[in-house]
Tab-separated table of C-alpha atoms and ligand atoms in Angstrom:
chain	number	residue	atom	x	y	z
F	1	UNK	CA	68.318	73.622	151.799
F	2	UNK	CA	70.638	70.846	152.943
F	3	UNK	CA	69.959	71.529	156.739
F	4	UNK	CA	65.945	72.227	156.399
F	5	UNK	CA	65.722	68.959	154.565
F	6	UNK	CA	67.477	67.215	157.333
F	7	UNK	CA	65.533	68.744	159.891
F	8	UNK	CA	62.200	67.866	157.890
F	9	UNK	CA	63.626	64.013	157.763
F	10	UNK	CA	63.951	64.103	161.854
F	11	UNK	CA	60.033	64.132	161.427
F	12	UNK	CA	60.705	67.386	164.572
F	13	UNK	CA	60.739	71.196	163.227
F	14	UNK	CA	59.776	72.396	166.515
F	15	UNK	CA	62.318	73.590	169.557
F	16	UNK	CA	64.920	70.636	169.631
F	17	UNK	CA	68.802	69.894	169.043
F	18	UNK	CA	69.346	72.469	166.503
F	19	UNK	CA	68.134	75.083	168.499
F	20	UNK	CA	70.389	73.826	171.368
F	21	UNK	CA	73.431	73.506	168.545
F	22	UNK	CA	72.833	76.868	167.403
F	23	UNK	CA	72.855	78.494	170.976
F	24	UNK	CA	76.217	76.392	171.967
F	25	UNK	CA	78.062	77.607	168.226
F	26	UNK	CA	76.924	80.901	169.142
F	27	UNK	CA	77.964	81.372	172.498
F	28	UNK	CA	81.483	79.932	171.128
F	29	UNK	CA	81.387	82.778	167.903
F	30	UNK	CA	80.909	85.267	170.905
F	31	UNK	CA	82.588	83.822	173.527
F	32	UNK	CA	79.725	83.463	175.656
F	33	UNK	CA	78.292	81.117	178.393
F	34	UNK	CA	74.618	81.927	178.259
F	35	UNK	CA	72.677	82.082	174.768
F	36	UNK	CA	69.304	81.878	174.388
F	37	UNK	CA	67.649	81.454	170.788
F	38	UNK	CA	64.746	83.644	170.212
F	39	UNK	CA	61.734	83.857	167.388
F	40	UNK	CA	62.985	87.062	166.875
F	41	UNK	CA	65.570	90.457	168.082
F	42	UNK	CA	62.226	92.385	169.207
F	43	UNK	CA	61.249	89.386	172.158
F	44	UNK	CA	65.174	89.233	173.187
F	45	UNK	CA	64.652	93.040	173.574
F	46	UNK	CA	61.389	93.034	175.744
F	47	UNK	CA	62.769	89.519	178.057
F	48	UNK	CA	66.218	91.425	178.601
F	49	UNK	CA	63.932	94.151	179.902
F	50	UNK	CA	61.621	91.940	181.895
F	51	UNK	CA	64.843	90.223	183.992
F	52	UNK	CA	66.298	93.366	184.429
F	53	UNK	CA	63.059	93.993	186.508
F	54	UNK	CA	62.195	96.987	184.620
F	55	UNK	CA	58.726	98.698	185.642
F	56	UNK	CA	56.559	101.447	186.371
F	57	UNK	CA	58.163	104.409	187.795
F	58	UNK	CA	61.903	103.542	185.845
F	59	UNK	CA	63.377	105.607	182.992
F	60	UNK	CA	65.649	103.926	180.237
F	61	UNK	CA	67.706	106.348	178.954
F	62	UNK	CA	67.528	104.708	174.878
F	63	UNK	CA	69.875	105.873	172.195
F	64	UNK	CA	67.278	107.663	169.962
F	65	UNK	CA	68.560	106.263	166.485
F	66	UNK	CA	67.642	103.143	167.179
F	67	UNK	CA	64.748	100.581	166.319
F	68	UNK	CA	61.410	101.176	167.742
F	69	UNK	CA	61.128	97.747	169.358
F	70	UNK	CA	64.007	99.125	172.193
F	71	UNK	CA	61.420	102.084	172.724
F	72	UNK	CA	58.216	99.891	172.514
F	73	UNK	CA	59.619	97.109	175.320
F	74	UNK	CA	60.202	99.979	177.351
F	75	UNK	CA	57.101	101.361	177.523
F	76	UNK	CA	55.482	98.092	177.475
F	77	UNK	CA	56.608	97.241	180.597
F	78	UNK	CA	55.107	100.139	182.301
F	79	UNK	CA	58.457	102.528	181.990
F	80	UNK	CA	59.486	105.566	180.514
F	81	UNK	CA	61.774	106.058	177.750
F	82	UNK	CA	64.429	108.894	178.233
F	83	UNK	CA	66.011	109.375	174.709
F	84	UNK	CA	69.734	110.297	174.197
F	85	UNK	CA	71.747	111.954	171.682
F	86	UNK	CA	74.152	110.460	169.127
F	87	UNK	CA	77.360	111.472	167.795
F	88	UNK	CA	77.191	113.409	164.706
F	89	UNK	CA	79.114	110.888	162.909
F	90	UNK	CA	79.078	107.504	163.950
F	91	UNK	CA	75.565	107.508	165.074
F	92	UNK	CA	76.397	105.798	168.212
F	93	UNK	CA	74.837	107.021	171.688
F	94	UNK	CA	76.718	110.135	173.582
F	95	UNK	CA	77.898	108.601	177.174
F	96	UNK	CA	77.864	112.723	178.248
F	97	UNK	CA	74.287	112.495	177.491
F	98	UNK	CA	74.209	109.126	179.561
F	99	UNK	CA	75.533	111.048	182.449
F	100	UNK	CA	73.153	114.528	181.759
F	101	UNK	CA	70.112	112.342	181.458
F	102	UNK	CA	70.939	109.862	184.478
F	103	UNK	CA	68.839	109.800	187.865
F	104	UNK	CA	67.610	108.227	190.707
F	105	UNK	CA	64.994	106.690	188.671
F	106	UNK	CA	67.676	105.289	185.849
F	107	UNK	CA	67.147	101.305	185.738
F	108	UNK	CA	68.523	100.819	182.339
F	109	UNK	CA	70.738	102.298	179.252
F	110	UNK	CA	69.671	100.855	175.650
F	111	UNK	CA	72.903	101.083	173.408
F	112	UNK	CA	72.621	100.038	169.636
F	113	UNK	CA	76.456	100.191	168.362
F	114	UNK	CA	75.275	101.702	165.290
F	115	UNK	CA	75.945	100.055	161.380
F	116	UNK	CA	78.703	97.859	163.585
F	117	UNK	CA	80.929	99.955	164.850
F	118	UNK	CA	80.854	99.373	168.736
F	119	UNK	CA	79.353	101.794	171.197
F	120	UNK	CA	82.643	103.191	173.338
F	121	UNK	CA	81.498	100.524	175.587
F	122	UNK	CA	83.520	101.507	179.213
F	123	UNK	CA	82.733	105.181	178.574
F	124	UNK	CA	79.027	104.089	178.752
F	125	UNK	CA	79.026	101.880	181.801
F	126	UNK	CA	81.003	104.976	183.971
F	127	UNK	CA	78.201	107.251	182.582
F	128	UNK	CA	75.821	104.979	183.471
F	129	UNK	CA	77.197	104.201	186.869
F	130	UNK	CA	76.532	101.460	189.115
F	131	UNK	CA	73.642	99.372	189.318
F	132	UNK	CA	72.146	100.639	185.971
F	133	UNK	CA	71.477	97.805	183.992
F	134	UNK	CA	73.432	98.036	180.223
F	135	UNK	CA	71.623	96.075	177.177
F	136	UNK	CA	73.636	96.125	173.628
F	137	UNK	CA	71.451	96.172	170.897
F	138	UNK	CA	73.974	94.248	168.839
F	139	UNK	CA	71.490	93.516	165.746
F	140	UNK	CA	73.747	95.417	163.957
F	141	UNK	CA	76.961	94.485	165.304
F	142	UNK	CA	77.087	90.105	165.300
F	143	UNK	CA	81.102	90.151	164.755
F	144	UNK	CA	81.707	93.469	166.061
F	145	UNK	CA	84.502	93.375	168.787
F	146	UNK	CA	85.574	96.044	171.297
F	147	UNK	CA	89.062	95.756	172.808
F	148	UNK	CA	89.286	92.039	172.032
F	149	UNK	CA	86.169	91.307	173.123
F	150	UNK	CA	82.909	90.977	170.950
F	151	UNK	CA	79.584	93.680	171.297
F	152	UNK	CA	77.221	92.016	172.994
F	153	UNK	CA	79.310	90.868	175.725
F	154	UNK	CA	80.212	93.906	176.999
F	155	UNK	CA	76.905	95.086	178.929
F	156	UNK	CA	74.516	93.255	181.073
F	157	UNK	CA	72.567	91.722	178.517
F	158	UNK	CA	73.344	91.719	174.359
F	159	UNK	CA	70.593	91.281	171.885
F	160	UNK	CA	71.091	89.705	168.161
F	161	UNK	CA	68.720	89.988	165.129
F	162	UNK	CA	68.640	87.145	162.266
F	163	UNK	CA	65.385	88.625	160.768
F	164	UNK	CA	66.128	88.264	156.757
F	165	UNK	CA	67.447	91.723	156.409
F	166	UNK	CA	70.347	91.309	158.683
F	167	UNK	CA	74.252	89.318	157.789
F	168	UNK	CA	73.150	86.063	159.459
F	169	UNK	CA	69.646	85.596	158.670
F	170	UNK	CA	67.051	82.336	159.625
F	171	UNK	CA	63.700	83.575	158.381
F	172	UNK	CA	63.579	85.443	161.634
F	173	UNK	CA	65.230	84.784	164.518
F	174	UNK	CA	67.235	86.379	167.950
F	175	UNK	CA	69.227	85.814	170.299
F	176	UNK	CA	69.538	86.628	173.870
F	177	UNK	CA	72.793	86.650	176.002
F	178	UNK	CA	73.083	87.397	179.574
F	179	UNK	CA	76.308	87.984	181.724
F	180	UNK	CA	74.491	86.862	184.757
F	181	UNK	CA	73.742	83.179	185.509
F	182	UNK	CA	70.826	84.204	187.768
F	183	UNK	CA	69.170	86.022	185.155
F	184	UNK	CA	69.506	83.190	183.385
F	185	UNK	CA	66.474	80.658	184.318
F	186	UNK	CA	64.040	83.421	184.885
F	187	UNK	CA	65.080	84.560	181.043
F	188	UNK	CA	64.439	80.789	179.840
F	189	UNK	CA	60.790	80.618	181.795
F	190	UNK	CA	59.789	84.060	180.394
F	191	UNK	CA	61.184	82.679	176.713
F	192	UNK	CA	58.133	79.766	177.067
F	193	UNK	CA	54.783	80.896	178.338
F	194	UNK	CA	56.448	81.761	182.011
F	195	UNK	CA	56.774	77.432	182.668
F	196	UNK	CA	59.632	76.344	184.682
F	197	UNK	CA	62.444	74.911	182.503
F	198	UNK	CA	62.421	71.998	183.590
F	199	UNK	CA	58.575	71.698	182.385
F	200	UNK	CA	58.301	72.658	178.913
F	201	UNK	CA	57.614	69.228	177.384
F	202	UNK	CA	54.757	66.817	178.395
F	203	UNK	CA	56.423	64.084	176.440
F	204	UNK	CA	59.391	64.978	178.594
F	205	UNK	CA	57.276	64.805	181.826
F	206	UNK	CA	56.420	61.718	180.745
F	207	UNK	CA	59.752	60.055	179.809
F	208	UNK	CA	60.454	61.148	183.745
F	209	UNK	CA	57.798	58.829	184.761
F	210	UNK	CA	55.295	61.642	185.895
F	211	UNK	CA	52.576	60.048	187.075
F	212	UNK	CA	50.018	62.882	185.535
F	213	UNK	CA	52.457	64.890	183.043
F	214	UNK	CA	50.111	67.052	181.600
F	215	UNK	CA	50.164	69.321	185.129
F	216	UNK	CA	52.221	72.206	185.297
F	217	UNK	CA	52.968	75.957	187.123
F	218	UNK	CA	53.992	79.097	185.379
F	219	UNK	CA	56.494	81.063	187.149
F	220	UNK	CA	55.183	84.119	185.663
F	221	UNK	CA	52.865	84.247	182.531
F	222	UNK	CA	54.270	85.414	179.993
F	223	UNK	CA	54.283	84.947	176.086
F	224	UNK	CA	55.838	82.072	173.728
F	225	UNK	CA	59.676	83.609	172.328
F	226	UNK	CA	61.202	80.173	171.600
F	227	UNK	CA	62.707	79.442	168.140
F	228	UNK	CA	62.378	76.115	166.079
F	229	UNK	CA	65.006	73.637	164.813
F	230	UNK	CA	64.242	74.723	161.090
F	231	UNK	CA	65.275	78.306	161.587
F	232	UNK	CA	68.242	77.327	163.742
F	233	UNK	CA	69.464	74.317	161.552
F	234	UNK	CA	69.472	77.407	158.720
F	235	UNK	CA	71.168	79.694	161.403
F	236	UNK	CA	74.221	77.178	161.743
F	237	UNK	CA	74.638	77.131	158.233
F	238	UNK	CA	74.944	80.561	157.889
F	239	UNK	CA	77.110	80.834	161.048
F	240	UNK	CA	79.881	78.697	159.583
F	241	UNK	CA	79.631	81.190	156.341
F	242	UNK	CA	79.938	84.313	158.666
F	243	UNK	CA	83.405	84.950	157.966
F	244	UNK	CA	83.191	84.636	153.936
F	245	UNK	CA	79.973	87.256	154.518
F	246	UNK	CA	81.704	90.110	156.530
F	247	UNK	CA	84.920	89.594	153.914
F	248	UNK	CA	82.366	90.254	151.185
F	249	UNK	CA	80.753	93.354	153.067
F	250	UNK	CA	84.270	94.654	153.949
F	251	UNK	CA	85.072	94.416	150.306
F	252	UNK	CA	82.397	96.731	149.598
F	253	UNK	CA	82.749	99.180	152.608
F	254	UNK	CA	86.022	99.674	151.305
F	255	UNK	CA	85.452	100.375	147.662
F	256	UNK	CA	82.811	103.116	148.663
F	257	UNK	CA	85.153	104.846	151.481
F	258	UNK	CA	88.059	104.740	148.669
F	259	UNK	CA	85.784	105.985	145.452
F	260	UNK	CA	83.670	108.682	147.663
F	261	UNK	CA	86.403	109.949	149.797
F	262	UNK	CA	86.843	113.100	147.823
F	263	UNK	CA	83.559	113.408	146.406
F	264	UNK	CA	82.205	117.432	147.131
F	265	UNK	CA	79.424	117.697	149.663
F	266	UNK	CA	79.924	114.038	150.503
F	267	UNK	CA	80.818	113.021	154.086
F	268	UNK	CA	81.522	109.403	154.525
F	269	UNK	CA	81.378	107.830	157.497
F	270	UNK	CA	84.166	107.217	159.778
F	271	UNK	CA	86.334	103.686	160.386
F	272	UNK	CA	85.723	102.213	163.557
F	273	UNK	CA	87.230	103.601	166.939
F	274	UNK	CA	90.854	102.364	168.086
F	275	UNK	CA	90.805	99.131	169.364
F	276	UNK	CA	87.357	98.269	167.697
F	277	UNK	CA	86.081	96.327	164.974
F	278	UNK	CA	82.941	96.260	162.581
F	279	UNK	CA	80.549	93.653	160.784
F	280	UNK	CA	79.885	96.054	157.834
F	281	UNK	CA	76.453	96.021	158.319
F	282	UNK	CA	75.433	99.651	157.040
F	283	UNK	CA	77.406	102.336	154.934
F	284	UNK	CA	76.206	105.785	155.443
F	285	UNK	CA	77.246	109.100	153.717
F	286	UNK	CA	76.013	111.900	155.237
F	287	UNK	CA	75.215	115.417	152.302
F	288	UNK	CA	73.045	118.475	152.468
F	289	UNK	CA	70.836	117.407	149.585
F	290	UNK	CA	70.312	113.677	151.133
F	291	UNK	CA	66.574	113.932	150.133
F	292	UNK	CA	67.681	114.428	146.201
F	293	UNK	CA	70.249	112.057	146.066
F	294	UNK	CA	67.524	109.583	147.613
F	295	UNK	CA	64.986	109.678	144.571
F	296	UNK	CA	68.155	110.370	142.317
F	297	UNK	CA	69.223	106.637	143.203
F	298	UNK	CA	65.702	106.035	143.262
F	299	UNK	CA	64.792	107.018	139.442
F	300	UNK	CA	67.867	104.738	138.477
F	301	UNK	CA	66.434	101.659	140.494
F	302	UNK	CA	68.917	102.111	143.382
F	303	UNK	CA	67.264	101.484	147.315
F	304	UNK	CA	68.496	103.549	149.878
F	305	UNK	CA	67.107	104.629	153.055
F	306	UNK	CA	67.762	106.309	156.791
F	307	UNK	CA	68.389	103.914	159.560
F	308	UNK	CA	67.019	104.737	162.139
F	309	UNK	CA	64.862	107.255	161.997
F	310	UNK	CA	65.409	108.650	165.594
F	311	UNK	CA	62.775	107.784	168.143
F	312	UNK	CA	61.925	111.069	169.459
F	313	UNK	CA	60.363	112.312	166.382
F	314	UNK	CA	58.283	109.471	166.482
F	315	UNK	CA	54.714	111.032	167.158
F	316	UNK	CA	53.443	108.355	169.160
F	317	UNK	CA	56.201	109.403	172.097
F	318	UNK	CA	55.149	112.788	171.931
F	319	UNK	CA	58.657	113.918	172.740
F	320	UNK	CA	58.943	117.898	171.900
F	321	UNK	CA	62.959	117.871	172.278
F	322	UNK	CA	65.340	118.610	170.000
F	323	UNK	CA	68.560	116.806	169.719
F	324	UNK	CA	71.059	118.561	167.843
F	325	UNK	CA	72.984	115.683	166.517
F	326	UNK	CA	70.484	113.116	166.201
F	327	UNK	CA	67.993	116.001	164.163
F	328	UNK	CA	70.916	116.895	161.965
F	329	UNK	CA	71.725	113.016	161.045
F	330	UNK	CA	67.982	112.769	160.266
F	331	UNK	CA	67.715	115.245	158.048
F	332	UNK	CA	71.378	114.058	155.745
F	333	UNK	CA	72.202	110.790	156.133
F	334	UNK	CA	71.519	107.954	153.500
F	335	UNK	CA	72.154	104.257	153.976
F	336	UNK	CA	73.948	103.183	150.481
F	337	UNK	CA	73.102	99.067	149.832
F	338	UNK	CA	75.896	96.999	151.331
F	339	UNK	CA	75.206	93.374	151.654
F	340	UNK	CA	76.896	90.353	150.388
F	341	UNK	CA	75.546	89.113	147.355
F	342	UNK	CA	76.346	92.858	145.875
F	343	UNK	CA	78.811	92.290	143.008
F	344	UNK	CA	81.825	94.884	142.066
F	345	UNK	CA	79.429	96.653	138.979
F	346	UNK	CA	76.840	96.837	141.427
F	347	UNK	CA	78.846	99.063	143.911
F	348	UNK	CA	81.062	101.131	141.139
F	349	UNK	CA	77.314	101.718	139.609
F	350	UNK	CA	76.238	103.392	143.021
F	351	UNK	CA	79.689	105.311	143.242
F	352	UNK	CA	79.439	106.081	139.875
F	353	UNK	CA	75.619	107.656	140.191
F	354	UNK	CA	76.604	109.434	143.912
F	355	UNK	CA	79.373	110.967	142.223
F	356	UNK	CA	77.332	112.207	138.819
F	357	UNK	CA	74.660	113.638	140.933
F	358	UNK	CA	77.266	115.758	143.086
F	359	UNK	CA	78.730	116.937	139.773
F	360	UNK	CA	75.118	117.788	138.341
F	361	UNK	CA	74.484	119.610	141.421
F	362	UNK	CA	78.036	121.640	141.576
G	1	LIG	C1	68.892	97.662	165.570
G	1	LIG	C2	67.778	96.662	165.589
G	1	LIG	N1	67.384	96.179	166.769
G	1	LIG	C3	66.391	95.268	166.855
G	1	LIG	C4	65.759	94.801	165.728
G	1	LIG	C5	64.638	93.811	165.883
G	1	LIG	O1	64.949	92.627	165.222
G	1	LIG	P1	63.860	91.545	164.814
G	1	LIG	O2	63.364	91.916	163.467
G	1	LIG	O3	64.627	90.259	164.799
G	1	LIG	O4	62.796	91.546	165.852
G	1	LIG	C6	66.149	95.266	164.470
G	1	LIG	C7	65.463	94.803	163.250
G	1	LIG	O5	65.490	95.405	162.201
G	1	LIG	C8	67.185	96.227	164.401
G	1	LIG	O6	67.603	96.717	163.218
C-alpha cells in the first residue's frame, strides 16, 4: 500500500521508473542482463515467439501439461503445435520425446519446469539440437535454480508470471528475458505497438527538441504488452519478500511430504533432481481415486485442482494421440493448496482429511 501510494503521489502510474527498477532488481534476483516487464506471462509468451521468428510452416514441439497460452501463441503465429510427453512423476517434459518428435521443420521447444522443479535443462537443449530455439516457461519456477544457475536463464528466452495466483504477484504482470542482445530491441518494439524504442513518448520527442514530435514509424505493428509503475512499484515490494515467501511454502511442502509419505494409495511427488532447486509453487499427490478425494476435500471446504490439464485433450487442437504419461497424470493427480499465507492447522487439516479418506476407502 506503501509503494502504490507513492506511485499515486508521483502524479505518473503509467510505464516509468518503477517499471525500469523492477526490470534492473529482477535481472539481479536472476542474474540476468536483459528483462523486460510485461502486462502479463501470456504476452511474454507470444513476443518470445514472435523474435524467435516463429511462423507458418514451423512446429513447436510444447510440453503438453502446460498452460494454454504456450499452445495459443503458437498457433497464433501461424505454427503448429507438436505436443510432448511428461514424466510420470515430476510432470516435466520428456527430452526422448524432444528428440522422437524433432524435424526439419522444429523452430522451437516450449518447456514449463513443472510446480518448480527445473526441466533437466542440458538434456533438453541436446534433444533439441542446434538452432532450435528453447523458451522456459518459468511461471512456475521464479527462484528455481538448475546447477547454480536460475530457470529461466537456461534456454533462449525465459518467461515469468506475477498474475495474482502466482508467489510474486502485481495484479498481473510478466516478465520477459532474453539471452540474446539482438533479440533484444526487436522484443522492446513488439512490447509497445511495434514503435522504435527510442520513440515511445511524445513528451520525450519533445524534451529532444523534435521539431514535430507527434510523428512516428512502427517497426512492425504489433499490440501494447508494457506494464505500469503501479504494478511494478507492488512487484518490488514483493521481490524483496521473496525469500520469507518460498521459506513459508517450503515449510509447507515439507510438512505434507513428511505426514503423507506413508499414506496407502498415496504417491507424493518427488524432491527436485540433483543439483536443482524449487520455488514450492505446487504440491501434487498423485492416487487412483483422485476424482473422490477431489469433492471429498471439496464437501469439507478444501480447493484443489489439476494443473495443467494437458493440451492435447484440449478439443479445440483436435489432437487424437494418446500420451501415456501425460493421460495417466490427468486422470490421478491433485494439486493440494500450498501458498504462503497457509498457517500450520491449515495444512495438518488437509493431511489430516487426505489421510481419513484413504482410511475410509481401505
Ligand atoms: C505455467 C504458466 N504459464 C503461463 C501463464 C500465463 O500467465 P499470465 O496469467 O501472467 O498471463 C500461467 C498463468 O497461470 C501459467 O501458470
Amino acid at each position: 500500500m506503501a509503494a502504490a501510494g507513492r506511485v499515486a503521489a508521483s502524479r505518473w502510474i503509467g510505464r516509468g521508473p518503477e517499471c525500469a527498477a523492477f526490470e534492473k532488481e529482477f535481472g539481479t534476483h536472476l542474474g540476468a542482463d536483459h528483462v523486460l516487464l510485461t502486462n502479463n506471462c501470456t504476452s511474454a509468451i507470444y513476443l518470445a515467439l514472435r523474435v524467435a521468428g516463429i511462423g507458418p510452416g514451423d512446429e513447436v514441439i510444447v510440453s503438453t501439461i502446460n498452460f494454454v497460452a504456450c499452445a495459443s501463441a503458437v498457433v497464433e503465429l501461424g505454427a503448429t503445435p507438436v505436443f510432448a510427453d511428461v514424466d510420470p512423476h515430476t510432470l516435466n517434459i520428456l527430452p526422448d520425446a524432444v528428440a522422437r518428435l524433432r524435424n526439419p521443420r522444429t523452430r522451437a521447444v516450449i518447456v514449463l519446469h513443472y510446480g518448480g522443479h527445473p526441466c533437466d535443462m542440458n538434456e533438453i537443449r541436446s534433444a533439441a539440437g542446434d538452432g532450435v530455439f528453447i523458451l522456459e516457461d518459468s511461471a512456475n519456477a521464479i527462484a528455481s535454480d538448475y546447477h547454480g544457475q536460475r530457470c529461466g536463464t537456461l534456454g533462449d528466452a525465459g518467461v515469468f508470471s506475477f498474475d495474482a495466483m502466482k508467489i510474486l504477484v502485481m495484479g498481473d504482470g510478466g516478465a520477459l528475458v532474453l539471452t540474446s542482445p539482438e533479440l533484444v530491441e526487436r522484443a522492446e518494439a513488439l512490447r509497445y505497438l511495434g514503435l522504435a524504442p527510442s520513440q515511445t513518448s511524445g513528451l520525450e520527442a519533445m524534451q529532444q527538441s523534435m521539431t514535430r514530435w507527434w510523428d512516428y514509424d512502427v517497426v512492425a505493428p504489433s499490440g501494447r504488452f508494457i506494464s505500469n509503475d503501479m504494478a511494478a512499484a507492488m512487484g518490488r515490494v514483493q521481490l524483496r519478500r521473496l525469500e520469507t515467501f518460498l521459506a513459508r511454502r517450503r515449510v509447507v511442502w515439507d510438512v505434507y511430504q513428511a505426514r503423507l509419505a506413508d499414506v496407502a494409495g498415496i504417491v507424493p511427488p518427488p524432491e527436485p533432481a540433483e543439483g536443482c532447486t524449487t520455488s514450492y509453487y505446487l504440491y501434487w499427490i498423485q492416487c487412483d481415486r483422485r476424482d473422490d478425494l477431489a469433492a471429498f476435500l471439496k464437501d469439507r471446504g478444501v480447493y484443489t485442482t489439476f494443473r495443467y490439464y494437458p493440451l492435447h485433450q484440449v478439443p479445440y487442437y483436435k489432437t487424437t494421440m494418446s500420451l501415456h504419461n501425460a493421460d495417466r497424470a490427468s486422470e490421478t493427480t491433485l494439486n493440494l493448496p500450498l501458498h504462503q499465507n497457509l498457517s500450520d492447522d491449515d495444512v495438518h487439516r488437509v493431511c489430516d482429511l487426505v489421510t481419513e479418506h484413504a482410511a475410509n476407502r481401505a
